[in-house]
mmCIF file with all atom_site columns, C-alpha atoms in Angstrom:
data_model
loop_
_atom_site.group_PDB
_atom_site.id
_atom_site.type_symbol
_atom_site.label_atom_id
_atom_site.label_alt_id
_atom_site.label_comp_id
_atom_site.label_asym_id
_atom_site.label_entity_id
_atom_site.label_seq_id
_atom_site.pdbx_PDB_ins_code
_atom_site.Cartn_x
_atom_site.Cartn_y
_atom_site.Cartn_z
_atom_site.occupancy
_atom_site.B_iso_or_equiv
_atom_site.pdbx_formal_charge
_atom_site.auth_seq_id
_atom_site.auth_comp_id
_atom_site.auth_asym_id
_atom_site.auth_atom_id
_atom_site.pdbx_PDB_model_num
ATOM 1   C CA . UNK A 1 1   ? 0.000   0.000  0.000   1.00 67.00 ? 1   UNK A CA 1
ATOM 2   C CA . UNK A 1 2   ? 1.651   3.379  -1.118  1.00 81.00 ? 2   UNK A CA 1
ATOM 3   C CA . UNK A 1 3   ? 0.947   6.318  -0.039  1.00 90.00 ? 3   UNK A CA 1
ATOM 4   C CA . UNK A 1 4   ? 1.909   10.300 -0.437  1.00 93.00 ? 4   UNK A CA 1
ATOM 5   C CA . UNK A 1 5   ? 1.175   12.550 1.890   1.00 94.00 ? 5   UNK A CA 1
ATOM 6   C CA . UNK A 1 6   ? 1.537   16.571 0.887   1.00 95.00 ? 6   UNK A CA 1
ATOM 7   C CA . UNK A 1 7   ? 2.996   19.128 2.918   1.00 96.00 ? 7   UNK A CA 1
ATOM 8   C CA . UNK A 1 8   ? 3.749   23.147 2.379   1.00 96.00 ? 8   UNK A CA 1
ATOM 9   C CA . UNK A 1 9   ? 1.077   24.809 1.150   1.00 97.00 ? 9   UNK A CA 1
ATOM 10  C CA . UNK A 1 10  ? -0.314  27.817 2.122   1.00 97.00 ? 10  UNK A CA 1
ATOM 11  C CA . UNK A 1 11  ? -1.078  31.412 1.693   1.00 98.00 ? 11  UNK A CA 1
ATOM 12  C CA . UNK A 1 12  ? 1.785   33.443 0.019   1.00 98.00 ? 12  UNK A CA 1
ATOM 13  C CA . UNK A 1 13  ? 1.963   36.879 -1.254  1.00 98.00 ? 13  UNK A CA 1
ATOM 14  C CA . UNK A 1 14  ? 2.515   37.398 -5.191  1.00 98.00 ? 14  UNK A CA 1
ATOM 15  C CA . UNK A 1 15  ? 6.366   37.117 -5.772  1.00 98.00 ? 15  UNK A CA 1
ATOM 16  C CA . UNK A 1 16  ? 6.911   34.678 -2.525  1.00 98.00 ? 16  UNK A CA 1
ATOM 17  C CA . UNK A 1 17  ? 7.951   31.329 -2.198  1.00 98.00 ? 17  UNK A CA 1
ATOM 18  C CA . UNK A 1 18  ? 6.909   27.685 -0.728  1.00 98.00 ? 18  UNK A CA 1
ATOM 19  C CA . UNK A 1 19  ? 8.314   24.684 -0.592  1.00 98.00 ? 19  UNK A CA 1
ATOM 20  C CA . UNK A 1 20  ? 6.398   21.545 -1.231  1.00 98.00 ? 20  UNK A CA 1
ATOM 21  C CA . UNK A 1 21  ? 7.044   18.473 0.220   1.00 98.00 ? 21  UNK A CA 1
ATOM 22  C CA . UNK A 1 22  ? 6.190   14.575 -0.615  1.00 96.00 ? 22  UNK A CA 1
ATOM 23  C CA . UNK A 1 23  ? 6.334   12.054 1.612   1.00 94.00 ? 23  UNK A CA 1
ATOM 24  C CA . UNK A 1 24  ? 6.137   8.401  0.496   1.00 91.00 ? 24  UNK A CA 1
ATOM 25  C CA . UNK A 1 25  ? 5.626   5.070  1.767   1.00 87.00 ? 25  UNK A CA 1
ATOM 26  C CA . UNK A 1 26  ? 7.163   1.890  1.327   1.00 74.00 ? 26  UNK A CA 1
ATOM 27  C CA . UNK A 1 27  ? 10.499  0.687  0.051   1.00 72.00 ? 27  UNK A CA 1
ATOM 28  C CA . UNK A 1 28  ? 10.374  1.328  -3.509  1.00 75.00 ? 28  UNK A CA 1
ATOM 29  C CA . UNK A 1 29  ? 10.336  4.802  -3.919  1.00 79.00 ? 29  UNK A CA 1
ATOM 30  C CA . UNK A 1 30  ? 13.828  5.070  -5.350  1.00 80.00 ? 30  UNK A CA 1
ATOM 31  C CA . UNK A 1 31  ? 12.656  2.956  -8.323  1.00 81.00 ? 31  UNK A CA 1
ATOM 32  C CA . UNK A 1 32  ? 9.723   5.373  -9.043  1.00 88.00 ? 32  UNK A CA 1
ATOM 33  C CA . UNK A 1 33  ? 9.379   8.183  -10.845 1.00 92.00 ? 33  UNK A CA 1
ATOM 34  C CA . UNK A 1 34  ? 7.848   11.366 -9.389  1.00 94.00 ? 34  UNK A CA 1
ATOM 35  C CA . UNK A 1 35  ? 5.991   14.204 -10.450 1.00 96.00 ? 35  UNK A CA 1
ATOM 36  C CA . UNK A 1 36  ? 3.943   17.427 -9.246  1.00 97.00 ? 36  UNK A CA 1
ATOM 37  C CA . UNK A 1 37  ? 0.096   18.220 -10.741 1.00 98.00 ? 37  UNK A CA 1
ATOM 38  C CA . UNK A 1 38  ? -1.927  21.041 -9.977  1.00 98.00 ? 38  UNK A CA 1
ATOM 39  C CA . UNK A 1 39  ? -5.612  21.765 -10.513 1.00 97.00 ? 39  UNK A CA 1
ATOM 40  C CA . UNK A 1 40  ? -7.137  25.383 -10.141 1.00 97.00 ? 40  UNK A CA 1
ATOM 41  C CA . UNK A 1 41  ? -10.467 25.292 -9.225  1.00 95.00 ? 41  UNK A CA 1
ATOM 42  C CA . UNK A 1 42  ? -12.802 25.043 -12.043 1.00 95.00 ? 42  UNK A CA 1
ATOM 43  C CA . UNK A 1 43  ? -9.965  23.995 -14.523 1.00 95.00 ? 43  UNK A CA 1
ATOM 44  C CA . UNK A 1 44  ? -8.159  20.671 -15.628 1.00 93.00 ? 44  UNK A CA 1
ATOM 45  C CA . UNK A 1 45  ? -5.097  18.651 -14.189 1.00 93.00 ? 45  UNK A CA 1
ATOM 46  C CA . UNK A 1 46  ? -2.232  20.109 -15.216 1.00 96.00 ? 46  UNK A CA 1
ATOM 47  C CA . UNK A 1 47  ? 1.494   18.840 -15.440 1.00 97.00 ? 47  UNK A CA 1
ATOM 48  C CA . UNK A 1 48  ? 3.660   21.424 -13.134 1.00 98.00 ? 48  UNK A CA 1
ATOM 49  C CA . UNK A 1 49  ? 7.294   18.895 -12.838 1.00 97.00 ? 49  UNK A CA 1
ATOM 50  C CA . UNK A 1 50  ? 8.431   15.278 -12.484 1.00 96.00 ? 50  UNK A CA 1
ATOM 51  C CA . UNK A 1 51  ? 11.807  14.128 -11.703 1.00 95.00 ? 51  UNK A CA 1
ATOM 52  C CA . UNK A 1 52  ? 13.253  10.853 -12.666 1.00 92.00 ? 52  UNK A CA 1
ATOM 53  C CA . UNK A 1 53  ? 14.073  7.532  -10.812 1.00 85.00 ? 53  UNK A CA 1
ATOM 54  C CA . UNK A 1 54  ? 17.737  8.204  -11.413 1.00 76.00 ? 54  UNK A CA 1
ATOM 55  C CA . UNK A 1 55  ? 17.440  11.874 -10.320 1.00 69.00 ? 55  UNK A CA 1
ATOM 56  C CA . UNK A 1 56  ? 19.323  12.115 -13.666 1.00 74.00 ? 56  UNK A CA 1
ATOM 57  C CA . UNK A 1 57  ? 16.705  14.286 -15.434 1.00 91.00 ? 57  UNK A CA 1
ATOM 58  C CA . UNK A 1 58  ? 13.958  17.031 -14.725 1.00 95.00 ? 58  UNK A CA 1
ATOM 59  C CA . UNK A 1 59  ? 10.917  18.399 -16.875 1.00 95.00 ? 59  UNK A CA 1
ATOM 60  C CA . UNK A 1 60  ? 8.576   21.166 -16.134 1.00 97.00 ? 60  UNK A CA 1
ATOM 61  C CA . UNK A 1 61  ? 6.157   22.927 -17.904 1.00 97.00 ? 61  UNK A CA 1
ATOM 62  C CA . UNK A 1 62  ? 6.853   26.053 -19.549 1.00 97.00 ? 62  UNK A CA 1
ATOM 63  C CA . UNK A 1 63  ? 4.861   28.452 -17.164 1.00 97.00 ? 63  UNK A CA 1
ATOM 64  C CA . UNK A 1 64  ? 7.081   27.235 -14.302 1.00 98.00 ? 64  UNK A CA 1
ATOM 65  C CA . UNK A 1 65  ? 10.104  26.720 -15.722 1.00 96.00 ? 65  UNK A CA 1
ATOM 66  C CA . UNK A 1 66  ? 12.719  28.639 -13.853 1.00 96.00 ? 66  UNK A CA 1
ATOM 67  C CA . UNK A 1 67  ? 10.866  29.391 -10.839 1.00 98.00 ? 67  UNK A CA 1
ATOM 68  C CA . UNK A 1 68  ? 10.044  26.097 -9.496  1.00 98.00 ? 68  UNK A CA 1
ATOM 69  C CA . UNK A 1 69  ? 12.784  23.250 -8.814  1.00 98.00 ? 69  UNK A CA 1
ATOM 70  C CA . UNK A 1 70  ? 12.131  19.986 -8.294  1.00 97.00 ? 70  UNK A CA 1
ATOM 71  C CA . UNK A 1 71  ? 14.009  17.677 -6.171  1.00 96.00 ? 71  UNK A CA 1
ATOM 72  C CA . UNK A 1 72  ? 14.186  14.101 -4.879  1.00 93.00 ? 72  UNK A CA 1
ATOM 73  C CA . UNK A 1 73  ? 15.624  12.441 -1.518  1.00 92.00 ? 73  UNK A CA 1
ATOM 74  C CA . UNK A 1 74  ? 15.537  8.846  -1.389  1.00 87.00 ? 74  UNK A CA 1
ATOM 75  C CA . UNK A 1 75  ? 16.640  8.155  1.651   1.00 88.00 ? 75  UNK A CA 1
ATOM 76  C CA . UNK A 1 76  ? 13.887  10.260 3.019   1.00 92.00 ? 76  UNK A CA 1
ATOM 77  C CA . UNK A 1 77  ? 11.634  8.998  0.394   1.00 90.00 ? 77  UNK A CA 1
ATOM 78  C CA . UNK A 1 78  ? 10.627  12.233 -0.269  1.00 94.00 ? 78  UNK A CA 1
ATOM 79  C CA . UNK A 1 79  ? 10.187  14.637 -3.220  1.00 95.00 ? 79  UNK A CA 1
ATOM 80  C CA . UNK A 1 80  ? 10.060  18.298 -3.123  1.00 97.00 ? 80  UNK A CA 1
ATOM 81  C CA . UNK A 1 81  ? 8.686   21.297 -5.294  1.00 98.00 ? 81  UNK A CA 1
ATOM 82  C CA . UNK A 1 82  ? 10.804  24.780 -4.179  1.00 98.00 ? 82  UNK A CA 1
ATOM 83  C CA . UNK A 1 83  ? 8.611   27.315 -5.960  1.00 98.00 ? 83  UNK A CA 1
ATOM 84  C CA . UNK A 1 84  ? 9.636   30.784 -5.972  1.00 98.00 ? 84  UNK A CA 1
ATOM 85  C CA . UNK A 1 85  ? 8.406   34.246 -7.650  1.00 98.00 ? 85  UNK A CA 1
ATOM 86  C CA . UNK A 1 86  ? 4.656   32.898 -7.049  1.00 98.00 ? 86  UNK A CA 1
ATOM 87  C CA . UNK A 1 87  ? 2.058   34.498 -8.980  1.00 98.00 ? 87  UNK A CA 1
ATOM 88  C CA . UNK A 1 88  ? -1.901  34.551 -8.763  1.00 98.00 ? 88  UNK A CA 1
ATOM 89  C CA . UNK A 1 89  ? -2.016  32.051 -11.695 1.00 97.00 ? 89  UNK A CA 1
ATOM 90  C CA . UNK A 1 90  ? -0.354  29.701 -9.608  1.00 98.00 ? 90  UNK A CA 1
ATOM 91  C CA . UNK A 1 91  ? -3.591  29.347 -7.056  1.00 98.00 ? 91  UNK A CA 1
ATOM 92  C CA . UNK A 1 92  ? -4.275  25.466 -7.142  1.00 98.00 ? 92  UNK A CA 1
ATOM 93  C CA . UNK A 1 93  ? -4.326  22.554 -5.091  1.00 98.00 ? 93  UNK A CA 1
ATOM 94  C CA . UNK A 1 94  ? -1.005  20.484 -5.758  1.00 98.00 ? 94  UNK A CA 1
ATOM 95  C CA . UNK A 1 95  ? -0.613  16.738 -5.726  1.00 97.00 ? 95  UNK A CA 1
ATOM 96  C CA . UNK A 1 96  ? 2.067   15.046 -5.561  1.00 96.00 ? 96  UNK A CA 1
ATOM 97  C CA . UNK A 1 97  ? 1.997   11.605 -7.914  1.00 95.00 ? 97  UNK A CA 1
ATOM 98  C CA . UNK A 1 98  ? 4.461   8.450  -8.602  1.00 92.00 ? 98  UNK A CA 1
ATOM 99  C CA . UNK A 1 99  ? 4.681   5.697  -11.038 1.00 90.00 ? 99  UNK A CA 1
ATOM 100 C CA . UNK A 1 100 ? 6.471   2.726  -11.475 1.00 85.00 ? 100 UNK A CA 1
ATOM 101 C CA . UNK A 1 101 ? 8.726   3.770  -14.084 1.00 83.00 ? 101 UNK A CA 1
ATOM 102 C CA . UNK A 1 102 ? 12.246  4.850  -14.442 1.00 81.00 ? 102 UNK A CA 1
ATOM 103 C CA . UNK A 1 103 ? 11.434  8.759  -16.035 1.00 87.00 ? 103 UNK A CA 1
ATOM 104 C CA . UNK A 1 104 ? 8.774   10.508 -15.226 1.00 87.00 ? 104 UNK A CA 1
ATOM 105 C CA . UNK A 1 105 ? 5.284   11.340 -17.979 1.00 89.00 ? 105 UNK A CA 1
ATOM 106 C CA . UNK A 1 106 ? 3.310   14.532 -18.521 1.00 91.00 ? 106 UNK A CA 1
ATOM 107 C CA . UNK A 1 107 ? 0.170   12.667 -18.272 1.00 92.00 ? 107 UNK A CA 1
ATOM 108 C CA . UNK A 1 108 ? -1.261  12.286 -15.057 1.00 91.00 ? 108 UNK A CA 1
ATOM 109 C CA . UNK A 1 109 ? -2.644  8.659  -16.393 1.00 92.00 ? 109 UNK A CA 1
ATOM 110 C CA . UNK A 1 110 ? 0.329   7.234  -16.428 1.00 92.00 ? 110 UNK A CA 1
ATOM 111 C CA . UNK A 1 111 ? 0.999   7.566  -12.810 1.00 93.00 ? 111 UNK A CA 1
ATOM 112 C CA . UNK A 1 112 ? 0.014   5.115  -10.236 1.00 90.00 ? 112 UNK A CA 1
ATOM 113 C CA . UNK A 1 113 ? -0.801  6.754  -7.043  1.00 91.00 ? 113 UNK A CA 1
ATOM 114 C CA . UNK A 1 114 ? -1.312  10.168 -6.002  1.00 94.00 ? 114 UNK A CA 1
ATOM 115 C CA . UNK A 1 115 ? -1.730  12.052 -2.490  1.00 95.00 ? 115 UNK A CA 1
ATOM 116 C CA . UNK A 1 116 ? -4.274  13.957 -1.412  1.00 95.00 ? 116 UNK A CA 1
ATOM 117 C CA . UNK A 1 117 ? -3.419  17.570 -2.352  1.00 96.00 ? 117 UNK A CA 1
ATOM 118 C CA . UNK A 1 118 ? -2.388  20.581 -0.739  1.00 97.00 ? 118 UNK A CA 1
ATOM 119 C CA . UNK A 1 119 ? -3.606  24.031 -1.224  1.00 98.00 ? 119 UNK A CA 1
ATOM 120 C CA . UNK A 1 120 ? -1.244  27.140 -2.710  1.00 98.00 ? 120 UNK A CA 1
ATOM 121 C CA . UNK A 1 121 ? -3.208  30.622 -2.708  1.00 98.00 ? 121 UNK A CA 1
ATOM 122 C CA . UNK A 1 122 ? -1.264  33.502 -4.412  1.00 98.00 ? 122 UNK A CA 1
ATOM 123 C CA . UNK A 1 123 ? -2.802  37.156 -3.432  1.00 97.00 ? 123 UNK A CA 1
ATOM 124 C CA . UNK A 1 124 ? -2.111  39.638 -5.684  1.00 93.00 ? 124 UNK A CA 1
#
């Protein structure tokens, strides 16, 4: 039984900074993939970052692309999501998801388990 359990978010001011964090159960996570969704309220799923098994490789989408890093420690089997220079637009709940596969996907079907959320508000 996995499980991910979200941690982080919060209330920030426009131009401020959290740091997400992902903690995972069992003893597999350093063969998983990892990744980051968010989902604004009336809107889809969308892809925010994923991190490989290997911790050899990073993607994120365009709109977050060098403000938010993400980051992997397996011995704490945990991932993170530093976000930084936080704007309105980024207002969503965040989940954290993993899949048994060595890279990480853009699709939020390929993964196998997600956590719960947690909530980022941006005021403008």
């Amino acid at each position: 039984q996995v499980q991910l359990v979200e941690s982080g978010g919060g209330l920030v001011q426009a131009g401020g900074s959290l740091i997400l964090s992902c903690a995972a159960s069992g003893r597999t996570f350093s063969s998983r993939a990892m990744g980051w969704f968010r989902q604004a309220s009336g809107k889809a799923g969308e892809f925010v970052s994923a991190i490989n098994r290997n911790i050899g490789r990073t993607y994120y989408t365009d709109s977050v692309k060098d403000r938010f890093t993400i980051t992997r420690d397996n011995a704490k089997n945990t991932v993170y999501l530093q976000m930084n220079s936080l704007q309105p637009e980024d207002t969503a709940v965040y989940y954290c998801a993993g899949r048994r596969d060595a890279s990480g996907s853009y699709y939020d079907y390929d993964y196998d388990y997600w956590g719960q959320g947690t909530q980022v508000t941006v005021s403008s």
